[in-house]
CSV table of N, CA and C in Angstrom, one decimal:
chain,number,residue,atom,x,y,z
A,17,MET,N,-143.2,51.8,-92.1
A,17,MET,CA,-144.1,51.6,-91.0
A,17,MET,C,-145.1,50.6,-91.3
A,18,ALA,N,-145.0,49.7,-90.3
A,18,ALA,CA,-145.9,48.4,-90.6
A,18,ALA,C,-147.4,48.7,-90.6
A,19,LYS,N,-148.1,47.9,-91.5
A,19,LYS,CA,-149.5,48.1,-91.4
A,19,LYS,C,-150.1,47.8,-90.1
A,20,THR,N,-151.0,48.4,-89.6
A,20,THR,CA,-151.8,48.3,-88.4
A,20,THR,C,-153.3,48.0,-88.6
A,21,VAL,N,-153.9,47.2,-88.0
A,21,VAL,CA,-155.3,46.9,-87.9
A,21,VAL,C,-155.8,46.9,-86.5
A,22,HIS,N,-157.0,47.7,-86.4
A,22,HIS,CA,-157.6,47.8,-85.2
A,22,HIS,C,-158.3,46.3,-84.7
A,23,GLY,N,-158.1,45.9,-83.5
A,23,GLY,CA,-158.5,44.7,-83.1
A,23,GLY,C,-160.1,44.5,-83.2
A,24,ARG,N,-160.9,45.6,-83.2
A,24,ARG,CA,-162.3,45.4,-83.4
A,24,ARG,C,-162.5,44.7,-84.8
A,25,LYS,N,-161.7,44.9,-85.8
A,25,LYS,CA,-161.8,44.3,-87.0
A,25,LYS,C,-161.7,42.7,-87.0
A,26,VAL,N,-160.8,42.2,-86.1
A,26,VAL,CA,-160.7,40.8,-85.8
A,26,VAL,C,-161.9,40.2,-85.0
A,27,LEU,N,-162.3,41.0,-84.1
A,27,LEU,CA,-163.4,40.5,-83.3
A,27,LEU,C,-164.7,40.5,-84.2
A,28,ASN,N,-164.8,41.5,-85.1
A,28,ASN,CA,-166.0,41.4,-86.0
A,28,ASN,C,-165.8,40.2,-87.1
A,29,MET,N,-164.6,39.9,-87.5
A,29,MET,CA,-164.4,38.8,-88.4
A,29,MET,C,-164.8,37.6,-87.5
A,30,VAL,N,-164.6,37.3,-86.4
A,30,VAL,CA,-164.8,36.1,-85.7
A,30,VAL,C,-166.3,36.0,-85.4
A,31,LEU,N,-167.0,37.3,-85.1
A,31,LEU,CA,-168.3,37.2,-84.9
A,31,LEU,C,-169.2,36.9,-86.2
A,32,GLU,N,-168.7,37.5,-87.2
A,32,GLU,CA,-169.4,37.5,-88.5
A,32,GLU,C,-169.4,36.0,-89.1
A,33,SER,N,-168.2,35.4,-88.9
A,33,SER,CA,-168.0,34.1,-89.2
A,33,SER,C,-168.9,33.0,-88.8
A,34,GLY,N,-169.3,33.4,-87.4
A,34,GLY,CA,-170.3,32.4,-86.6
A,34,GLY,C,-169.7,31.0,-86.4
A,35,GLN,N,-168.3,30.9,-86.4
A,35,GLN,CA,-167.6,29.7,-86.0
A,35,GLN,C,-166.7,29.8,-84.9
A,36,SER,N,-166.1,28.8,-84.5
A,36,SER,CA,-165.2,28.7,-83.4
A,36,SER,C,-163.9,28.4,-84.0
A,37,TYR,N,-162.7,28.7,-83.6
A,37,TYR,CA,-161.4,28.7,-84.1
A,37,TYR,C,-160.5,28.1,-83.2
A,38,SER,N,-159.5,27.2,-83.4
A,38,SER,CA,-158.4,26.9,-82.7
A,38,SER,C,-157.4,28.1,-82.8
A,39,ARG,N,-156.5,28.4,-81.9
A,39,ARG,CA,-155.6,29.4,-81.9
A,39,ARG,C,-154.9,29.5,-83.3
A,40,ASP,N,-154.4,28.6,-83.7
A,40,ASP,CA,-153.7,28.4,-85.0
A,40,ASP,C,-154.7,28.9,-86.2
A,41,ALA,N,-156.0,28.2,-86.0
A,41,ALA,CA,-156.8,28.6,-87.3
A,41,ALA,C,-157.2,30.2,-87.1
A,42,LEU,N,-157.3,30.8,-86.0
A,42,LEU,CA,-157.6,32.0,-85.9
A,42,LEU,C,-156.5,32.9,-86.4
A,43,LYS,N,-155.2,32.5,-86.1
A,43,LYS,CA,-154.2,33.3,-86.6
A,43,LYS,C,-154.0,33.1,-88.1
A,44,GLU,N,-154.3,32.0,-88.6
A,44,GLU,CA,-154.4,31.8,-90.1
A,44,GLU,C,-155.5,32.7,-90.6
A,45,ALA,N,-156.6,32.8,-90.2
A,45,ALA,CA,-157.8,33.5,-90.7
A,45,ALA,C,-157.3,35.1,-90.6
A,46,MET,N,-156.8,35.6,-89.6
A,46,MET,CA,-156.2,36.9,-89.5
A,46,MET,C,-155.2,37.2,-90.5
A,47,ALA,N,-154.4,36.2,-90.7
A,47,ALA,CA,-153.2,36.5,-91.6
A,47,ALA,C,-153.8,36.5,-93.1
A,48,THR,N,-154.8,35.7,-93.4
A,48,THR,CA,-155.5,35.7,-94.8
A,48,THR,C,-156.3,37.0,-94.8
A,49,GLN,N,-157.0,37.4,-93.8
A,49,GLN,CA,-157.8,38.7,-93.9
A,49,GLN,C,-157.0,39.9,-93.9
A,50,PHE,N,-156.0,40.1,-93.2
A,50,PHE,CA,-155.5,41.3,-92.9
A,50,PHE,C,-153.9,41.3,-93.4
A,51,GLY,N,-153.4,40.2,-93.8
A,51,GLY,CA,-152.0,40.2,-94.1
A,51,GLY,C,-151.1,39.5,-93.1
A,52,GLN,N,-149.9,39.0,-93.5
A,52,GLN,CA,-148.9,38.3,-92.8
A,52,GLN,C,-148.0,39.2,-92.1
A,53,GLU,N,-147.8,40.4,-92.5
A,53,GLU,CA,-146.8,41.4,-91.7
A,53,GLU,C,-147.7,42.6,-91.1
A,54,VAL,N,-148.7,42.2,-90.5
A,54,VAL,CA,-149.5,43.2,-89.8
A,54,VAL,C,-149.3,43.3,-88.3
A,55,GLN,N,-149.4,44.5,-87.7
A,55,GLN,CA,-149.5,44.7,-86.3
A,55,GLN,C,-150.9,45.0,-86.0
A,56,TYR,N,-151.3,44.8,-84.8
A,56,TYR,CA,-152.7,45.0,-84.4
A,56,TYR,C,-152.6,45.9,-83.3
A,57,HIS,N,-153.6,46.8,-83.0
A,57,HIS,CA,-153.7,47.8,-81.9
A,57,HIS,C,-155.2,47.8,-81.5
A,58,THR,N,-155.3,48.1,-80.3
A,58,THR,CA,-156.9,48.5,-79.8
A,58,THR,C,-156.8,50.0,-79.3
A,59,CYS,N,-157.9,50.3,-78.7
A,59,CYS,CA,-158.0,51.7,-78.2
A,59,CYS,C,-157.1,52.0,-77.2
A,60,SER,N,-156.4,51.1,-76.4
A,60,SER,CA,-155.4,51.4,-75.3
A,60,SER,C,-154.1,50.7,-75.6
A,61,VAL,N,-153.9,49.8,-76.6
A,61,VAL,CA,-152.4,49.0,-76.6
A,61,VAL,C,-152.2,49.1,-78.1
A,62,GLN,N,-150.9,49.4,-78.3
A,62,GLN,CA,-150.4,49.5,-79.8
A,62,GLN,C,-149.3,48.2,-80.0
A,63,GLU,N,-149.0,48.2,-81.3
A,63,GLU,CA,-148.0,47.1,-81.7
A,63,GLU,C,-148.2,45.7,-81.0
A,64,LEU,N,-149.3,45.2,-81.3
A,64,LEU,CA,-149.6,43.7,-80.9
A,64,LEU,C,-149.4,42.9,-82.0
A,65,SER,N,-148.9,41.6,-81.7
A,65,SER,CA,-148.8,40.7,-82.7
A,65,SER,C,-150.1,40.0,-82.7
A,66,ALA,N,-150.4,39.1,-83.6
A,66,ALA,CA,-151.6,38.2,-83.6
A,66,ALA,C,-151.7,37.5,-82.3
A,67,ASP,N,-150.8,36.9,-81.7
A,67,ASP,CA,-150.7,36.3,-80.5
A,67,ASP,C,-151.1,37.2,-79.4
A,68,GLY,N,-150.5,38.4,-79.3
A,68,GLY,CA,-150.6,39.3,-78.4
A,68,GLY,C,-152.2,39.8,-78.4
A,69,LEU,N,-152.6,40.1,-79.5
A,69,LEU,CA,-154.1,40.5,-79.6
A,69,LEU,C,-155.1,39.5,-79.1
A,70,ILE,N,-154.8,38.2,-79.5
A,70,ILE,CA,-155.6,37.0,-79.1
A,70,ILE,C,-155.6,36.9,-77.6
A,71,ASP,N,-154.3,36.9,-76.9
A,71,ASP,CA,-154.1,37.0,-75.4
A,71,ASP,C,-154.9,38.1,-74.8
A,72,LEU,N,-154.9,39.3,-75.3
A,72,LEU,CA,-155.3,40.5,-74.6
A,72,LEU,C,-156.9,40.4,-74.6
A,73,PHE,N,-157.4,39.8,-75.9
A,73,PHE,CA,-158.9,39.7,-76.1
A,73,PHE,C,-159.5,38.5,-75.3
A,74,LEU,N,-158.7,37.6,-75.1
A,74,LEU,CA,-159.0,36.5,-74.2
A,74,LEU,C,-159.1,37.0,-72.7
A,75,GLY,N,-158.0,37.6,-72.3
A,75,GLY,CA,-158.0,38.4,-70.9
A,75,GLY,C,-159.2,39.3,-70.7
A,76,LYS,N,-159.8,40.0,-71.7
A,76,LYS,CA,-160.7,40.9,-71.5
A,76,LYS,C,-162.2,40.1,-71.7
A,77,GLY,N,-162.2,39.1,-72.1
A,77,GLY,CA,-163.5,38.4,-72.4
A,77,GLY,C,-164.0,38.7,-73.7
A,78,LYS,N,-163.3,39.4,-74.6
A,78,LYS,CA,-163.8,39.8,-76.0
A,78,LYS,C,-163.8,38.4,-76.8
A,79,LEU,N,-162.8,37.6,-76.7
A,79,LEU,CA,-162.8,36.3,-77.2
A,79,LEU,C,-162.8,35.4,-75.9
A,80,VAL,N,-163.6,34.2,-76.3
A,80,VAL,CA,-163.8,33.3,-75.3
A,80,VAL,C,-163.4,31.8,-75.7
A,81,GLU,N,-162.6,31.1,-74.9
A,81,GLU,CA,-162.2,29.5,-75.2
A,81,GLU,C,-163.2,28.8,-74.6
A,82,THR,N,-163.8,28.1,-75.6
A,82,THR,CA,-164.9,27.2,-75.2
A,82,THR,C,-164.2,25.7,-75.8
A,83,ASP,N,-164.9,24.5,-75.4
A,83,ASP,CA,-164.5,23.2,-75.7
A,83,ASP,C,-164.3,23.1,-77.3
A,84,ALA,N,-165.2,23.9,-78.0
A,84,ALA,CA,-165.2,23.9,-79.4
A,84,ALA,C,-164.2,24.7,-80.0
A,85,GLY,N,-163.6,25.7,-79.2
A,85,GLY,CA,-162.6,26.6,-79.7
A,85,GLY,C,-162.7,28.1,-79.2
A,86,ILE,N,-162.1,28.9,-79.8
A,86,ILE,CA,-162.2,30.3,-79.7
A,86,ILE,C,-163.4,31.0,-80.2
A,87,ILE,N,-164.4,31.7,-79.6
A,87,ILE,CA,-165.5,32.4,-80.1
A,87,ILE,C,-165.5,33.8,-79.6
A,88,GLY,N,-166.1,34.8,-80.4
A,88,GLY,CA,-166.3,36.2,-80.0
A,88,GLY,C,-167.5,36.4,-79.2
A,89,ASP,N,-167.3,37.2,-78.2
A,89,ASP,CA,-168.4,37.7,-77.3
A,89,ASP,C,-168.9,39.3,-77.8
A,90,ALA,N,-170.0,39.3,-78.6
A,90,ALA,CA,-170.5,40.5,-79.1
A,90,ALA,C,-170.7,41.5,-78.0
A,91,SER,N,-171.3,41.1,-76.7
A,91,SER,CA,-171.4,42.1,-75.7
A,91,SER,C,-170.1,42.8,-75.2
A,92,LYS,N,-169.0,42.6,-75.8
A,92,LYS,CA,-167.8,43.1,-75.3
A,92,LYS,C,-167.1,44.0,-76.4
A,93,GLN,N,-167.7,44.3,-77.4
A,93,GLN,CA,-167.3,45.1,-78.4
A,93,GLN,C,-167.3,46.5,-78.0
A,94,CYS,N,-166.2,47.3,-78.3
A,94,CYS,CA,-166.2,48.7,-78.0
A,94,CYS,C,-167.3,49.4,-78.9
A,95,GLY,N,-167.8,50.5,-78.3
A,95,GLY,CA,-168.9,51.1,-79.0
A,95,GLY,C,-168.7,52.3,-79.9
A,96,HIS,N,-167.3,52.5,-80.2
A,96,HIS,CA,-167.1,53.6,-81.0
A,96,HIS,C,-166.2,53.0,-82.1
A,97,HIS,N,-165.9,53.8,-83.1
A,97,HIS,CA,-165.1,53.5,-84.3
A,97,HIS,C,-164.0,54.4,-84.6
C-alpha cells in the first residue's frame, strides 16, 4: 500500500514557507518533504498524484497562481484534522 499524505499538510507547508513556487518547485518541495512515492488525499478525493493535488487545490482556490508563482490561501484551509 502506497504512503498517503493529506493535502492539508501540503497547504500548511506552502503557507508556513511564506514563499511562492513554480509548479515544478512545488512538486520538488512536496517530494522532499513527503517522499517520491507518495499519493495524496483530501477529505473528499483519494489517490491523487502531486499534479492532481495541485490542480485540485488550484481549482478550489486553496492554492492561487500569481505572477510570482503558486501561493497558499490560508482562508481556504479545512477546519478539521
